[in-house]
Amino acid sequence: MPVNKEKYREIILELRKKNVILVAVSKTKTVEEIMEFYELGHRDFGENYVQELTEKHFVLPKDIRWHFIGHLQSKKVKYISSFVHLVHGVDSVKLLQEINKQGIKHKRVIDCLLQVHIAQEETKFGLSEEELDMLFKDLPSYEAVDGLTNVSIRGLMGMASLTENTSKIRLEFKYLNSLFDKYSKIQTEHEKMEILSIGMSADYKIAVEEGSSLVRIGSLLFGERISKGTL
Ligand SMILES: *Cc1c(COP(=O)(O)O)cnc(C)c1O
């Protein structure tokens, strides 16, 4: 399927004015399709599946910044830890500890976002506000024990409900932005909370209005996905 370069240029212009980063979500798309945007100068790409990501990283230019935006299992961290730019979907201390371990192994600090559950659907992963409170409360003690020297929490990520109801989507984004405000105040020296990853093809305009600093857009750029990536 041809990629939509016109739409890309339009979105990039729109986002640049507001200092919002565009992650082009390339899951299920080919390396040739990714290269079309690479050749326009684009470097931030997002993938959901570990194996697909490692295969693409292997063959594509090494200056691509790979965002892992799917649900990451602890046992799979090791496959992407040498190169991943930002892990968006962290939802437990256990996962943070594993990412830290792999960061130490590869002598790098791995940037992460905590995924917050803001949608109504049961199926969307993420932490509740209570769990987030707990995590930030416990973090100093984990840092004291494990060090957590090689993992850095850089912000929050969320997905709004799959609905046509834009005021509902807006409310969910507003809520996440209020949590982002709350936690970016209590940041430690180690955790610099600067990134709010909200907004996809259908709702990125609302997300930008509600304070997004990074949007994850797939189908508007690459066309609809047919196979497994309907998530
Ligand atoms: C697939 C996916 C996107 C992109 O979705 P589009 O609707 O195609 O823009 C963004 N974020 C996550 C977490 C995804 O899984």
Tab-separated table of C-alpha atoms and ligand atoms in Angstrom:
chain	number	residue	atom	x	y	z
A	1	MET	CA	0.000	0.000	0.000
A	2	PRO	CA	1.415	3.460	-0.811
A	3	VAL	CA	2.270	5.548	2.209
A	4	ASN	CA	0.647	8.959	2.617
A	5	LYS	CA	3.479	11.489	2.317
A	6	GLU	CA	1.134	14.408	1.913
A	7	LYS	CA	-0.564	13.590	5.201
A	8	TYR	CA	2.871	13.191	6.796
A	9	ARG	CA	3.936	16.684	5.731
A	10	GLU	CA	0.660	18.145	6.949
A	11	ILE	CA	0.917	16.438	10.369
A	12	ILE	CA	4.595	17.303	10.813
A	13	LEU	CA	3.923	21.001	10.162
A	14	GLU	CA	1.005	20.969	12.571
A	15	LEU	CA	2.999	19.235	15.318
A	16	ARG	CA	6.171	21.269	14.901
A	17	LYS	CA	4.318	24.458	15.815
A	18	LYS	CA	3.437	22.880	19.147
A	19	ASN	CA	6.722	21.058	19.766
A	20	VAL	CA	5.040	17.663	19.655
A	21	ILE	CA	7.066	14.602	18.615
A	22	LEU	CA	5.623	12.323	15.942
A	23	VAL	CA	6.190	8.598	16.326
A	24	ALA	CA	5.243	6.858	13.082
A	25	VAL	CA	3.689	3.568	14.108
A	26	SER	CA	4.962	1.010	11.598
A	27	LYS	CA	3.689	-2.270	13.072
A	28	THR	CA	2.779	-4.811	10.348
A	29	LYS	CA	4.278	-2.470	7.716
A	30	THR	CA	7.240	-3.362	5.528
A	31	VAL	CA	10.796	-2.025	5.706
A	32	GLU	CA	10.230	-0.479	2.263
A	33	GLU	CA	7.271	1.484	3.590
A	34	ILE	CA	9.303	2.612	6.605
A	35	MET	CA	12.125	3.733	4.294
A	36	GLU	CA	9.711	6.013	2.438
A	37	PHE	CA	9.400	8.120	5.599
A	38	TYR	CA	13.038	7.642	6.556
A	39	GLU	CA	14.011	9.228	3.247
A	40	LEU	CA	11.847	12.235	4.104
A	41	GLY	CA	14.020	12.616	7.196
A	42	HIS	CA	11.812	10.840	9.694
A	43	ARG	CA	13.596	8.940	12.463
A	44	ASP	CA	11.048	8.051	15.185
A	45	PHE	CA	9.181	4.801	14.560
A	46	GLY	CA	6.977	2.724	16.855
A	47	GLU	CA	6.472	-1.032	17.013
A	48	ASN	CA	4.294	-3.312	19.165
A	49	TYR	CA	5.850	-6.725	18.759
A	50	VAL	CA	9.318	-7.645	19.988
A	51	GLN	CA	10.201	-10.024	17.186
A	52	GLU	CA	8.995	-7.692	14.461
A	53	LEU	CA	10.952	-4.854	16.041
A	54	THR	CA	14.213	-6.809	16.277
A	55	GLU	CA	13.915	-7.940	12.662
A	56	LYS	CA	13.311	-4.401	11.432
A	57	HIS	CA	16.057	-2.946	13.599
A	58	PHE	CA	18.461	-5.497	12.137
A	59	VAL	CA	17.920	-4.474	8.517
A	60	LEU	CA	17.061	-0.774	8.778
A	61	PRO	CA	19.423	2.225	9.280
A	62	LYS	CA	20.863	2.393	12.777
A	63	ASP	CA	19.986	6.035	13.390
A	64	ILE	CA	16.282	5.190	13.635
A	65	ARG	CA	14.882	5.849	17.113
A	66	TRP	CA	12.743	2.815	17.918
A	67	HIS	CA	9.827	3.260	20.290
A	68	PHE	CA	8.375	0.128	21.812
A	69	ILE	CA	4.687	0.908	22.257
A	70	GLY	CA	3.228	-2.551	22.901
A	71	HIS	CA	2.866	-4.612	26.021
A	72	LEU	CA	6.374	-5.712	26.985
A	73	GLN	CA	6.891	-9.004	28.797
A	74	SER	CA	9.815	-9.077	31.235
A	75	LYS	CA	11.355	-12.103	29.561
A	76	LYS	CA	11.512	-10.280	26.220
A	77	VAL	CA	13.224	-7.091	27.411
A	78	LYS	CA	16.621	-8.582	26.589
A	79	TYR	CA	15.889	-8.705	22.853
A	80	ILE	CA	15.409	-4.948	22.486
A	81	SER	CA	17.434	-3.505	25.370
A	82	SER	CA	20.608	-2.859	23.395
A	83	PHE	CA	18.943	-0.383	21.047
A	84	VAL	CA	15.399	0.644	22.052
A	85	HIS	CA	15.003	4.434	22.324
A	86	LEU	CA	11.911	4.631	24.539
A	87	VAL	CA	9.721	1.935	26.109
A	88	HIS	CA	6.187	3.361	26.294
A	89	GLY	CA	4.196	0.651	28.021
A	90	VAL	CA	5.803	0.013	31.412
A	91	ASP	CA	3.201	-1.029	33.955
A	92	SER	CA	5.029	-2.642	36.872
A	93	VAL	CA	8.049	-2.309	39.146
A	94	LYS	CA	9.027	-5.823	38.094
A	95	LEU	CA	9.334	-4.689	34.491
A	96	LEU	CA	11.319	-1.601	35.546
A	97	GLN	CA	13.712	-3.873	37.441
A	98	GLU	CA	14.201	-6.101	34.407
A	99	ILE	CA	14.770	-3.124	32.107
A	100	ASN	CA	17.287	-1.805	34.644
A	101	LYS	CA	19.087	-5.143	34.661
A	102	GLN	CA	19.353	-5.159	30.888
A	103	GLY	CA	20.398	-1.502	30.897
A	104	ILE	CA	23.281	-2.368	33.202
A	105	LYS	CA	24.268	-5.242	30.913
A	106	HIS	CA	24.373	-2.921	27.912
A	107	LYS	CA	25.888	0.014	29.828
A	108	ARG	CA	23.060	2.384	28.941
A	109	VAL	CA	20.166	4.126	30.636
A	110	ILE	CA	16.881	3.010	29.088
A	111	ASP	CA	14.129	5.625	28.983
A	112	CYS	CA	10.615	4.479	29.873
A	113	LEU	CA	7.094	5.780	30.134
A	114	LEU	CA	4.581	4.405	32.604
A	115	GLN	CA	1.377	3.309	30.941
A	116	VAL	CA	-1.758	4.508	32.664
A	117	HIS	CA	-5.140	2.909	32.153
A	118	ILE	CA	-7.482	5.737	31.175
A	119	ALA	CA	-9.935	4.010	28.836
A	120	GLN	CA	-13.100	2.228	29.779
A	121	GLU	CA	-12.226	-0.999	27.968
A	122	GLU	CA	-10.976	-3.897	30.067
A	123	THR	CA	-8.488	-4.877	27.390
A	124	LYS	CA	-6.203	-1.869	27.580
A	125	PHE	CA	-3.154	-2.380	29.752
A	126	GLY	CA	-1.850	0.082	32.268
A	127	LEU	CA	-1.704	1.248	35.849
A	128	SER	CA	-4.554	2.814	37.763
A	129	GLU	CA	-4.018	6.061	39.645
A	130	GLU	CA	-3.775	4.081	42.900
A	131	GLU	CA	-1.122	1.787	41.438
A	132	LEU	CA	0.746	4.777	40.083
A	133	ASP	CA	0.655	6.398	43.540
A	134	MET	CA	2.031	3.191	45.034
A	135	LEU	CA	4.744	2.891	42.435
A	136	PHE	CA	6.010	6.423	43.008
A	137	LYS	CA	5.781	5.935	46.759
A	138	ASP	CA	7.799	2.702	46.587
A	139	LEU	CA	10.281	3.896	44.022
A	140	PRO	CA	12.782	5.406	46.491
A	141	SER	CA	13.001	2.104	48.353
A	142	TYR	CA	13.474	0.158	45.129
A	143	GLU	CA	16.102	2.653	44.114
A	144	ALA	CA	17.826	2.121	47.446
A	145	VAL	CA	17.806	-1.662	47.012
A	146	ASP	CA	18.280	-2.217	43.270
A	147	GLY	CA	19.833	1.088	42.384
A	148	LEU	CA	17.600	1.393	39.318
A	149	THR	CA	20.532	3.340	37.904
A	150	ASN	CA	19.997	2.253	34.317
A	151	VAL	CA	16.323	2.940	33.845
A	152	SER	CA	14.722	6.364	33.739
A	153	ILE	CA	11.028	7.181	33.962
A	154	ARG	CA	10.488	9.977	31.466
A	155	GLY	CA	6.736	10.358	31.509
A	156	LEU	CA	3.329	8.784	31.042
A	157	MET	CA	1.558	7.040	28.184
A	158	GLY	CA	-2.115	6.307	27.695
A	159	MET	CA	-4.747	5.232	25.198
A	160	ALA	CA	-8.217	6.713	25.166
A	161	SER	CA	-11.378	4.677	24.744
A	162	LEU	CA	-12.264	3.486	21.276
A	163	THR	CA	-15.262	5.715	20.773
A	164	GLU	CA	-16.654	8.393	18.480
A	165	ASN	CA	-17.527	10.392	21.573
A	166	THR	CA	-14.864	13.091	21.429
A	167	SER	CA	-15.819	14.700	24.728
A	168	LYS	CA	-15.222	11.373	26.454
A	169	ILE	CA	-11.807	11.069	24.786
A	170	ARG	CA	-10.999	14.642	25.801
A	171	LEU	CA	-11.931	13.928	29.417
A	172	GLU	CA	-9.671	10.869	29.490
A	173	PHE	CA	-6.759	12.880	28.098
A	174	LYS	CA	-7.420	15.708	30.566
A	175	TYR	CA	-7.372	13.196	33.391
A	176	LEU	CA	-4.047	11.733	32.267
A	177	ASN	CA	-2.605	15.223	31.876
A	178	SER	CA	-3.623	16.015	35.465
A	179	LEU	CA	-1.773	12.895	36.656
A	180	PHE	CA	1.219	13.949	34.563
A	181	ASP	CA	1.148	17.349	36.314
A	182	LYS	CA	0.969	15.713	39.704
A	183	TYR	CA	3.868	13.315	39.161
A	184	SER	CA	6.137	15.659	37.285
A	185	LYS	CA	6.194	17.775	40.459
A	186	ILE	CA	7.526	14.980	42.620
A	187	GLN	CA	10.237	13.894	40.231
A	188	THR	CA	13.603	12.954	41.635
A	189	GLU	CA	16.902	13.913	40.119
A	190	HIS	CA	16.890	10.627	38.283
A	191	GLU	CA	13.372	10.729	36.897
A	192	LYS	CA	12.751	13.578	34.496
A	193	MET	CA	9.076	13.477	33.647
A	194	GLU	CA	8.803	15.414	30.411
A	195	ILE	CA	6.888	13.218	28.001
A	196	LEU	CA	3.138	12.774	27.770
A	197	SER	CA	2.512	10.127	25.090
A	198	ILE	CA	-1.123	10.433	24.045
A	199	GLY	CA	-2.874	10.569	20.691
A	200	MET	CA	-3.284	8.162	17.760
A	201	SER	CA	-4.642	8.582	14.226
A	202	ALA	CA	-8.234	9.049	15.314
A	203	ASP	CA	-7.665	11.328	18.296
A	204	TYR	CA	-4.293	13.047	17.968
A	205	LYS	CA	-5.785	16.506	17.436
A	206	ILE	CA	-7.657	16.259	20.721
A	207	ALA	CA	-4.527	14.881	22.399
A	208	VAL	CA	-2.432	17.833	21.211
A	209	GLU	CA	-5.038	20.260	22.526
A	210	GLU	CA	-4.921	18.430	25.846
A	211	GLY	CA	-1.157	18.693	26.299
A	212	SER	CA	0.347	15.768	24.403
A	213	SER	CA	4.085	16.022	23.823
A	214	LEU	CA	4.285	12.888	21.682
A	215	VAL	CA	1.697	11.323	19.385
A	216	ARG	CA	1.780	7.766	17.992
A	217	ILE	CA	0.279	7.712	14.507
A	218	GLY	CA	0.010	4.661	12.278
A	219	SER	CA	-2.875	4.325	9.862
A	220	LEU	CA	-3.027	7.989	8.817
A	221	LEU	CA	0.545	7.661	7.522
A	222	PHE	CA	0.814	4.053	6.405
A	223	GLY	CA	-2.801	3.286	5.537
A	224	GLU	CA	-5.074	0.879	7.352
A	225	ARG	CA	-3.603	-2.296	8.786
A	226	ILE	CA	-5.170	-5.503	7.577
A	227	SER	CA	-3.685	-8.302	9.647
A	228	LYS	CA	-2.722	-8.745	13.302
A	229	GLY	CA	-2.129	-5.118	14.168
A	230	THR	CA	-5.693	-4.082	14.740
A	231	LEU	CA	-4.875	-3.191	18.336
B	1	LIG	C1	-1.273	0.716	16.797
B	1	LIG	C2	-1.007	1.709	17.866
B	1	LIG	C3	-0.993	3.094	17.582
B	1	LIG	C4	-1.300	3.673	16.221
B	1	LIG	O1	-2.622	3.472	15.892
B	1	LIG	P1	-3.311	4.219	14.635
B	1	LIG	O2	-4.733	4.242	14.987
B	1	LIG	O3	-3.014	3.385	13.452
B	1	LIG	O4	-2.712	5.567	14.533
B	1	LIG	C5	-0.671	3.953	18.611
B	1	LIG	N1	-0.404	3.517	19.855
B	1	LIG	C6	-0.416	2.206	20.158
B	1	LIG	C7	-0.110	1.788	21.546
B	1	LIG	C8	-0.740	1.271	19.184
B	1	LIG	O5	-0.778	-0.029	19.513
